[in-house]
Short mmCIF file of C-alpha atoms and ligand atoms in Angstrom, two decimals:
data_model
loop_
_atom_site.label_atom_id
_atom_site.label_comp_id
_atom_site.label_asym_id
_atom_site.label_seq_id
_atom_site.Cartn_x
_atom_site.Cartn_y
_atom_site.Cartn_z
CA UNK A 1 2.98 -25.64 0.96
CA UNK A 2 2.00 -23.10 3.31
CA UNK A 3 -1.02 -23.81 6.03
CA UNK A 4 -3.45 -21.39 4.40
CA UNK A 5 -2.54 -22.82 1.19
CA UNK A 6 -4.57 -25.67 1.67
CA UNK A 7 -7.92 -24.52 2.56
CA UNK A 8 -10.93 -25.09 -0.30
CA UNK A 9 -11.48 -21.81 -2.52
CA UNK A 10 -14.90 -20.51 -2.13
CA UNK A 11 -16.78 -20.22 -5.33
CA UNK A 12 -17.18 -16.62 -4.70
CA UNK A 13 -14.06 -15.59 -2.21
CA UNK A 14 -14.77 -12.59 -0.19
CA UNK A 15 -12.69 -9.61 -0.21
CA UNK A 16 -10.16 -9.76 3.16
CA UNK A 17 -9.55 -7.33 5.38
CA UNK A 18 -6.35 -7.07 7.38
CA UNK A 19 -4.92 -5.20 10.26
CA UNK A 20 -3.75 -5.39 13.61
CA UNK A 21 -4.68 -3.62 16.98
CA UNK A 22 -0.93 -2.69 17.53
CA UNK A 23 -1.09 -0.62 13.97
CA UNK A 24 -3.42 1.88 16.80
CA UNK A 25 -0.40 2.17 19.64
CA UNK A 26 2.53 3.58 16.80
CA UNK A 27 2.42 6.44 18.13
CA UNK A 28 5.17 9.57 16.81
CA UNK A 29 5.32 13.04 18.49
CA UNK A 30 1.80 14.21 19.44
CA UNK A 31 -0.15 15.81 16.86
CA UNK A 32 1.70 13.97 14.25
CA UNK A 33 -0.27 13.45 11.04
CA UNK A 34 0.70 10.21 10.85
CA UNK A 35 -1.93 9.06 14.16
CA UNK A 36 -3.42 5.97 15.47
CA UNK A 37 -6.82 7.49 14.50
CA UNK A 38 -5.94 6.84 10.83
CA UNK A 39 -6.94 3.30 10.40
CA UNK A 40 -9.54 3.38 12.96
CA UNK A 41 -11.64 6.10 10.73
CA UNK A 42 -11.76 3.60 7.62
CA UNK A 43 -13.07 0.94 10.06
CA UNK A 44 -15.57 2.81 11.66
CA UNK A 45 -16.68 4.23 8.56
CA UNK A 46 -16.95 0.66 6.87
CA UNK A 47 -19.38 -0.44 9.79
CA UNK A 48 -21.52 2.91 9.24
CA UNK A 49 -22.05 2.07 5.52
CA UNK A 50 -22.80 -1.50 6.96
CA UNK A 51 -19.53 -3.19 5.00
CA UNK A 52 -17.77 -4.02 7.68
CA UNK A 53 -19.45 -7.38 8.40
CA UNK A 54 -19.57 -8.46 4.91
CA UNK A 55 -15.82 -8.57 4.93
CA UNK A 56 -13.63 -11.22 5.72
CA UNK A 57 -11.17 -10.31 8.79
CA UNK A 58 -8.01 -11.48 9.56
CA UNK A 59 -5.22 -10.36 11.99
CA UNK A 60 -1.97 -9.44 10.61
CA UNK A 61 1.06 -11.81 11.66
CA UNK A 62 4.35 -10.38 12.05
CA UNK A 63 6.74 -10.50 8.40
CA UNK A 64 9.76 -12.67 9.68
CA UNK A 65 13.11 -11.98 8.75
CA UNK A 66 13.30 -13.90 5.76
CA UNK A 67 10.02 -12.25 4.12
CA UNK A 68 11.32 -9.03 5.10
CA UNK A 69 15.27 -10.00 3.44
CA UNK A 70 13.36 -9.86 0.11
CA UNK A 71 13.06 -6.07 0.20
CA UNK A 72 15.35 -5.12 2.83
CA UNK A 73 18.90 -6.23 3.93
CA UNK A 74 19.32 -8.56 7.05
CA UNK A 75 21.73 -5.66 8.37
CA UNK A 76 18.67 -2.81 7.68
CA UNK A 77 16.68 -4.81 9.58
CA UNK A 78 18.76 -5.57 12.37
CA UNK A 79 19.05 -1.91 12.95
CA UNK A 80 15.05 -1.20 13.23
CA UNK A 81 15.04 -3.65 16.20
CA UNK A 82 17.97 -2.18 17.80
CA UNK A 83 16.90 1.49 17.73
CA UNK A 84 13.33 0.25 19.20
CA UNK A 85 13.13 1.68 22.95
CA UNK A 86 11.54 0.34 25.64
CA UNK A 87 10.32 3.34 26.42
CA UNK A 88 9.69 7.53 24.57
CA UNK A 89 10.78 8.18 21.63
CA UNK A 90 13.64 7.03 18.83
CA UNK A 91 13.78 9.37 15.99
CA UNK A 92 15.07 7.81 12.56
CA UNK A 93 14.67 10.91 10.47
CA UNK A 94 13.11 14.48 11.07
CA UNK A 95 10.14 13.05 10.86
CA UNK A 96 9.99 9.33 11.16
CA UNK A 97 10.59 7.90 15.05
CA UNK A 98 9.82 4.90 16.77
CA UNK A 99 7.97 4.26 20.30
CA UNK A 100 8.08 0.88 22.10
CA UNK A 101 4.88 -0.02 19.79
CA UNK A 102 6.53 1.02 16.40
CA UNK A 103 8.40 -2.10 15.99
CA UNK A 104 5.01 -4.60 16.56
CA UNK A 105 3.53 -2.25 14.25
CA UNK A 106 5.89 -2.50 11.29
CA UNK A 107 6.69 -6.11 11.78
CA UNK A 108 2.40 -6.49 11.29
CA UNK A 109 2.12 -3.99 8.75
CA UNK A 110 4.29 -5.77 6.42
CA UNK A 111 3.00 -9.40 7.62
CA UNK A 112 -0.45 -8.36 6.48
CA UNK A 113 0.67 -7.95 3.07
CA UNK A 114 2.24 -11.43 3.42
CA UNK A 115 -0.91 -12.97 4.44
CA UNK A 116 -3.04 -10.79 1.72
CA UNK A 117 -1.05 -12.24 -0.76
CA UNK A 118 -1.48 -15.96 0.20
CA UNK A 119 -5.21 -15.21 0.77
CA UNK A 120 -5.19 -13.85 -3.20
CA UNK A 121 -3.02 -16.67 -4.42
CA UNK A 122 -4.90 -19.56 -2.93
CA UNK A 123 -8.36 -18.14 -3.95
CA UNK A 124 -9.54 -17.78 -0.32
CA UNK A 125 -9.86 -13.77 -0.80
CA UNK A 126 -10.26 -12.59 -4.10
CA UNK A 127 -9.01 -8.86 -3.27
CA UNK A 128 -7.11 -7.36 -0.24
CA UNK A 129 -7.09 -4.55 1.83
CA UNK A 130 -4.52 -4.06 4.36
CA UNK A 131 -5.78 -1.80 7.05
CA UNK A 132 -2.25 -0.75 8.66
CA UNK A 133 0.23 1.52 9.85
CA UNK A 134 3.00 2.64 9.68
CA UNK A 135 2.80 2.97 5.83
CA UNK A 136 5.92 1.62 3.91
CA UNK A 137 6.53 3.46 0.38
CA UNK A 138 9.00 5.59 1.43
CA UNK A 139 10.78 3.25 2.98
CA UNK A 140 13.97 2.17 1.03
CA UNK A 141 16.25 -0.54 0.67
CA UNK A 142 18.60 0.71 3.54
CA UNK A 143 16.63 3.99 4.54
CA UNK A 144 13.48 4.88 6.90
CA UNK A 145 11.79 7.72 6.56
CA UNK A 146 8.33 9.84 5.07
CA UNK A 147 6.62 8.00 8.20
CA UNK A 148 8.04 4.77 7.03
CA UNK A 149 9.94 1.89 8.58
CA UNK A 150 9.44 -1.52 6.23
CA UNK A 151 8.32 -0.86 3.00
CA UNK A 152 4.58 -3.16 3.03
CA UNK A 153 3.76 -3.43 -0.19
CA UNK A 154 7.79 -4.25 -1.67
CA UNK A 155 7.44 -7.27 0.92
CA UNK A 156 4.08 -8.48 -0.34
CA UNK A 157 5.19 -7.82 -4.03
CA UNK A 158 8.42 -10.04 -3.08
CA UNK A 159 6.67 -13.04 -1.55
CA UNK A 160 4.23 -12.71 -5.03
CA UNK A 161 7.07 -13.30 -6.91
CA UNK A 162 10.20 -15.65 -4.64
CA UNK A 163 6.99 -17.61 -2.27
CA UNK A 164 3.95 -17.81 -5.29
CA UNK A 165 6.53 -17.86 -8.73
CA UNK A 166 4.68 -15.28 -10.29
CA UNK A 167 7.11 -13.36 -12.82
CA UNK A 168 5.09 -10.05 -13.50
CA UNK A 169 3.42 -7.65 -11.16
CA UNK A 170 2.36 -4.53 -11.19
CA UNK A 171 2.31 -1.48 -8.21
CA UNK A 172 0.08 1.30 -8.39
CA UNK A 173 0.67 4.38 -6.35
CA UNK A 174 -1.71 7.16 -6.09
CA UNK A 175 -0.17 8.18 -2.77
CA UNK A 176 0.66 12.35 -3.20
CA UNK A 177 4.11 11.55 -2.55
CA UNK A 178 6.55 9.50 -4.72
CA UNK A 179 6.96 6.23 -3.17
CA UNK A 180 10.45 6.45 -3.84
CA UNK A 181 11.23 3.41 -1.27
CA UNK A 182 9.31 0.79 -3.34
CA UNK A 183 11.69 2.68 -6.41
CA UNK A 184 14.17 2.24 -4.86
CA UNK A 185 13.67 -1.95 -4.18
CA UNK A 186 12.57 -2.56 -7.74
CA UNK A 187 13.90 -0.27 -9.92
CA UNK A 188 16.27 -2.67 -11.72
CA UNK A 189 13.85 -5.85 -11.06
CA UNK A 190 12.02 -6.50 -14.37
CA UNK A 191 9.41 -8.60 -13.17
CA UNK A 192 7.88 -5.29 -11.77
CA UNK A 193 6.03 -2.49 -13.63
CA UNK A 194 5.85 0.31 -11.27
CA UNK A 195 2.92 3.40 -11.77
CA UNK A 196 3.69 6.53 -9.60
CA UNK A 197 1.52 9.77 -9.83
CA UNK A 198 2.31 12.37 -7.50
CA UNK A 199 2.48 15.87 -6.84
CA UNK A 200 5.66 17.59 -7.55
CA UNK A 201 7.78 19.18 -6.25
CA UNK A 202 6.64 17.76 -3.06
CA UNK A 203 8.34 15.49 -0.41
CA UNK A 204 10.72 13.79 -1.08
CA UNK A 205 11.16 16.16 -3.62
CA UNK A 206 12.52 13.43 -5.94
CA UNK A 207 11.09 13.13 -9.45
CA UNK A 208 13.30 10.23 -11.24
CA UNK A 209 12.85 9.27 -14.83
CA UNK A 210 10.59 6.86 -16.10
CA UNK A 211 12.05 3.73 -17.86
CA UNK A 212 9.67 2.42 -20.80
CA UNK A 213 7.99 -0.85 -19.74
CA UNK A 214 9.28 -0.83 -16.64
CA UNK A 215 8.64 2.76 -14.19
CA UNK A 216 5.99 4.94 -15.14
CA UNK A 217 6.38 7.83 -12.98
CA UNK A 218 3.65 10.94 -13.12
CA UNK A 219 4.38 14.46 -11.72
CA UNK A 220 1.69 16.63 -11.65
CA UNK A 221 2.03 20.07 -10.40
CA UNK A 222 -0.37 21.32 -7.11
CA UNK A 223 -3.87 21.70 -7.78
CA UNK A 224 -3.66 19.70 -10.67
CA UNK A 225 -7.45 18.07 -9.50
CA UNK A 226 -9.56 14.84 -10.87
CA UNK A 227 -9.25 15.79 -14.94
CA UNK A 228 -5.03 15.70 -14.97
CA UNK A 229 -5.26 13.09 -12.57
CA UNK A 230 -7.71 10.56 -14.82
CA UNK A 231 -5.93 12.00 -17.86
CA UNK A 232 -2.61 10.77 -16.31
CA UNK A 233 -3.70 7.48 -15.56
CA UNK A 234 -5.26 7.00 -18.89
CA UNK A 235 -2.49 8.22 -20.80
CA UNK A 236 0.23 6.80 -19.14
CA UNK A 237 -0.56 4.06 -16.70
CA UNK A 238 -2.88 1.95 -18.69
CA UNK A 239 -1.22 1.49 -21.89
CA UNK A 240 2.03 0.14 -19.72
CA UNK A 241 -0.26 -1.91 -17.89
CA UNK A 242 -1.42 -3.20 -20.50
CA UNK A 243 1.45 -3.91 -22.71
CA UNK A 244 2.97 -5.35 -19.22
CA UNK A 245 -0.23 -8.01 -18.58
CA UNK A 246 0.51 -8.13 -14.31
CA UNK A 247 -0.11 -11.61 -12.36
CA UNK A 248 -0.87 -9.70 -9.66
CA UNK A 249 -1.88 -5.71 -8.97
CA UNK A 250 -0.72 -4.37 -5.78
CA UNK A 251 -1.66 -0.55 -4.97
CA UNK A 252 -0.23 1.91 -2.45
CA UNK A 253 -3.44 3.58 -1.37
CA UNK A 254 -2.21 6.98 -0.35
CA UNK A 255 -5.74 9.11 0.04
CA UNK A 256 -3.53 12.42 0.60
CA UNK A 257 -3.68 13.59 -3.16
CA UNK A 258 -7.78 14.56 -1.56
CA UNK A 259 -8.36 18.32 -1.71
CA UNK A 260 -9.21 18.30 1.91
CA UNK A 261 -5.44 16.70 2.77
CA UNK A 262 -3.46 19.35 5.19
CA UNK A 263 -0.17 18.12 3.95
CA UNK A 264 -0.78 18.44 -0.43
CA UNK A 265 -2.70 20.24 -3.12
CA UNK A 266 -3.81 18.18 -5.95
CA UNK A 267 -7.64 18.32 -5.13
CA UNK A 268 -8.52 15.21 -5.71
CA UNK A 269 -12.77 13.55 -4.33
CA UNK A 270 -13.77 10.57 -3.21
CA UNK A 271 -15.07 9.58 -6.58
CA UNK A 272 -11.64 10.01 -7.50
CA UNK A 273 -10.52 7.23 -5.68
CA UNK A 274 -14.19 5.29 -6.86
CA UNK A 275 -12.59 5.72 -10.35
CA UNK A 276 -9.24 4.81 -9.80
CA UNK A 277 -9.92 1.32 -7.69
CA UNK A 278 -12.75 0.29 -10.29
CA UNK A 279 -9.48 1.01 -12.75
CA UNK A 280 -7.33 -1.03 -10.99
CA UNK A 281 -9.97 -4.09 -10.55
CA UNK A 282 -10.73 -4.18 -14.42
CA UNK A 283 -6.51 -4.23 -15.07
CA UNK A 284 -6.82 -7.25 -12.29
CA UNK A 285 -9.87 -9.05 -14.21
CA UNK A 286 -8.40 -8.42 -17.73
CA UNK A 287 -5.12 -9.89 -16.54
CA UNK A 288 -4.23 -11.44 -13.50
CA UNK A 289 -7.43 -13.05 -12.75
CA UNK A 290 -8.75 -10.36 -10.51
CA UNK A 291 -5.73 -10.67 -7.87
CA UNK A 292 -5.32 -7.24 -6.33
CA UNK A 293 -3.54 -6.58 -3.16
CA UNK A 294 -3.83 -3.18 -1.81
CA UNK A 295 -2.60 -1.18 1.21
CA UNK A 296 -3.25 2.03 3.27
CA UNK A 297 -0.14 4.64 2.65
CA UNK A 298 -1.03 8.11 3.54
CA UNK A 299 -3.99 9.98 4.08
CA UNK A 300 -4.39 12.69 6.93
CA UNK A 301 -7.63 14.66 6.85
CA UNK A 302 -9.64 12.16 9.31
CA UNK A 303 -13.01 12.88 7.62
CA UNK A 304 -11.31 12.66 3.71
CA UNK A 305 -9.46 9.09 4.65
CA UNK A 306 -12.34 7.64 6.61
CA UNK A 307 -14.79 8.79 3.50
CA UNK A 308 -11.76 7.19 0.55
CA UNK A 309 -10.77 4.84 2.17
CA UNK A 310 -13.92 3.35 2.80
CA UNK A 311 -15.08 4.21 -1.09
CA UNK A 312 -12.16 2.25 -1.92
CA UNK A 313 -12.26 -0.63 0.29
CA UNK A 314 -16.21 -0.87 -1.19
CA UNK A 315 -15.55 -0.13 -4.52
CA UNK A 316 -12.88 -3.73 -4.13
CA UNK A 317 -15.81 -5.37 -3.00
CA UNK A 318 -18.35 -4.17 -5.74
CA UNK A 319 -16.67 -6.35 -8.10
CA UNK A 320 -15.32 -9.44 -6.04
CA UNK A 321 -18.26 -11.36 -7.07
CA UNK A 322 -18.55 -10.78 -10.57
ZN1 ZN B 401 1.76 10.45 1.05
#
């Protein structure tokens, strides 16, 4: 049994809060959308709504090799920490590359879904939010790239299921873009139901099929806005969740589907993303006891992230105490 396994659950667990200072110093080519500044806004914009001290904190260890196997081959791996420099820049894909930092930062960004997870499962934290970059859902199997190196949430979904036993769980991604890495790791694993909605065509300019019970996968064209959006969820997400009953929700909390985003056009609000995480948290307390593990993907206009993300992050801890 793990260390943080044994600790006493707290009659009313708080909801935790993860990151790392060395998710700041990934740094890509300057003026990359994909900045340091990124989780800072949410943080700072947590301690203006006075949140921030209400949550519980915790650093982000590093995923080892054997939480990481679960998602990606040993060999994959291998080749992130060889093409780490010691110094400028190591580009992986047009626009994915690595500084000396990148390699701290992906190693914590996937440990904090590790720890989130534990947190959840032993009843310390109730809900997660992993406060990290670089974001992981486009990272595949065998394949960085979309700003991706380890694919976060695929690890913490693994350790649910091979570390905790569970045998169902559930991914949400409202992210703009199809997270067509965590596809890629699950798509023929049937103890995960996988929810996409994204723009499309967009990047990666992939829109694969949905398989009944298993991938539900939502397109919606550019300034589709809040009604298709809802409508999408409703229609399509909800009744699979449903029919599905998840252990555990994890969501890939992508705030670039907001109408203010530089790099899409769906036109989403804040209360957008106030809808969709009270959504989420009543799927969690119908059926997997209120366990919900989510995760910062994208999200680029400053002022829209710090304002959802922070909406989301309170909107997880509206209910936590219910
Ligand atoms: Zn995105």
């Amino acid at each position: 049994m793990d260390k943080t396994l044994d600790e006493p659950r707290g009659a009313n667990p708080p909801v935790a809060f993860i990151s790392h200072a060395a998710c700041r110093l990934h740094q890509m080519s300057p003026g990359h959308p994909e900045q340091p500044a990124r989780v800072s806004v949410i943080a700072e914009e947590l301690r203006t709504r006075g949140l921030h001290d209400f949550l519980a904190h915790y650093e982000a260890p590093r995923a080892t090799d054997d939480q990481l196997a679960r998602a990606h081959p040993a060999t994959y791996v291998e080749y992130i920490r060889a093409k780490a420099p010691a110094a400028g820049l190591e580009a992986l894909d047009p626009d994915t590359a690595m500084c000396p930092d990148t390699l701290e930062a992906a190693l914590r960004a996937a440990g904090a879904n590790v720890l989130a997870v534990d947190l959840v499962m032993s009843g310390r934290a109730r809900r997660a939010f992993c406060n990290v970059r670089p974001p992981g859902h486009h990272a595949e199997r065998s394949r960085a790239m979309g700003f991706c190196f380890f694919n976060n949430v695929a690890v913490g979904a693994a350790h649910a299921l091979e570390r905790h036993g569970l045998e169902r769980v559930a991914i949400l991604d409202f992210d703009v873009h199809l997270g067509n890495g965590t596809e890629d790791i699950f798509r023929d694993d049937a103890r995960v139901l996988l929810c996409s909605l994204y723009q499309y065509p967009l990047y990666p300019d992939m829109n694969p099929p949905s398989v009944p019970g298993r991938i539900v996968n939502c397109p919606l064209p550019g300034g589709s806005g809040s009604e298709a959006f809802r409508a999408a969820v409703t229609q399509h997400w909800l009744p699979a969740l449903e029919a599905f009953a998840p252990q555990m929700i994890f969501v890939s909390a992508g705030f670039d589907a907001h109408a203010s985003d530089p790099l899409a056009e769906l036109e989403l609000t804040t209360d957008d993303y106030a809808w969709i995480t009270d959504t989420a948290c009543a799927v969690a307390d119908r059926h997997a006891g209120g366990r919900l593990v989510s995760t910062l993907e994208g999200g680029y206009d400053l002022a829209a992230l710090a304002a959802s993300g922070a909406t989301h992050v309170e909107r997880l801890m509206a209910g936590a105490t219910s």
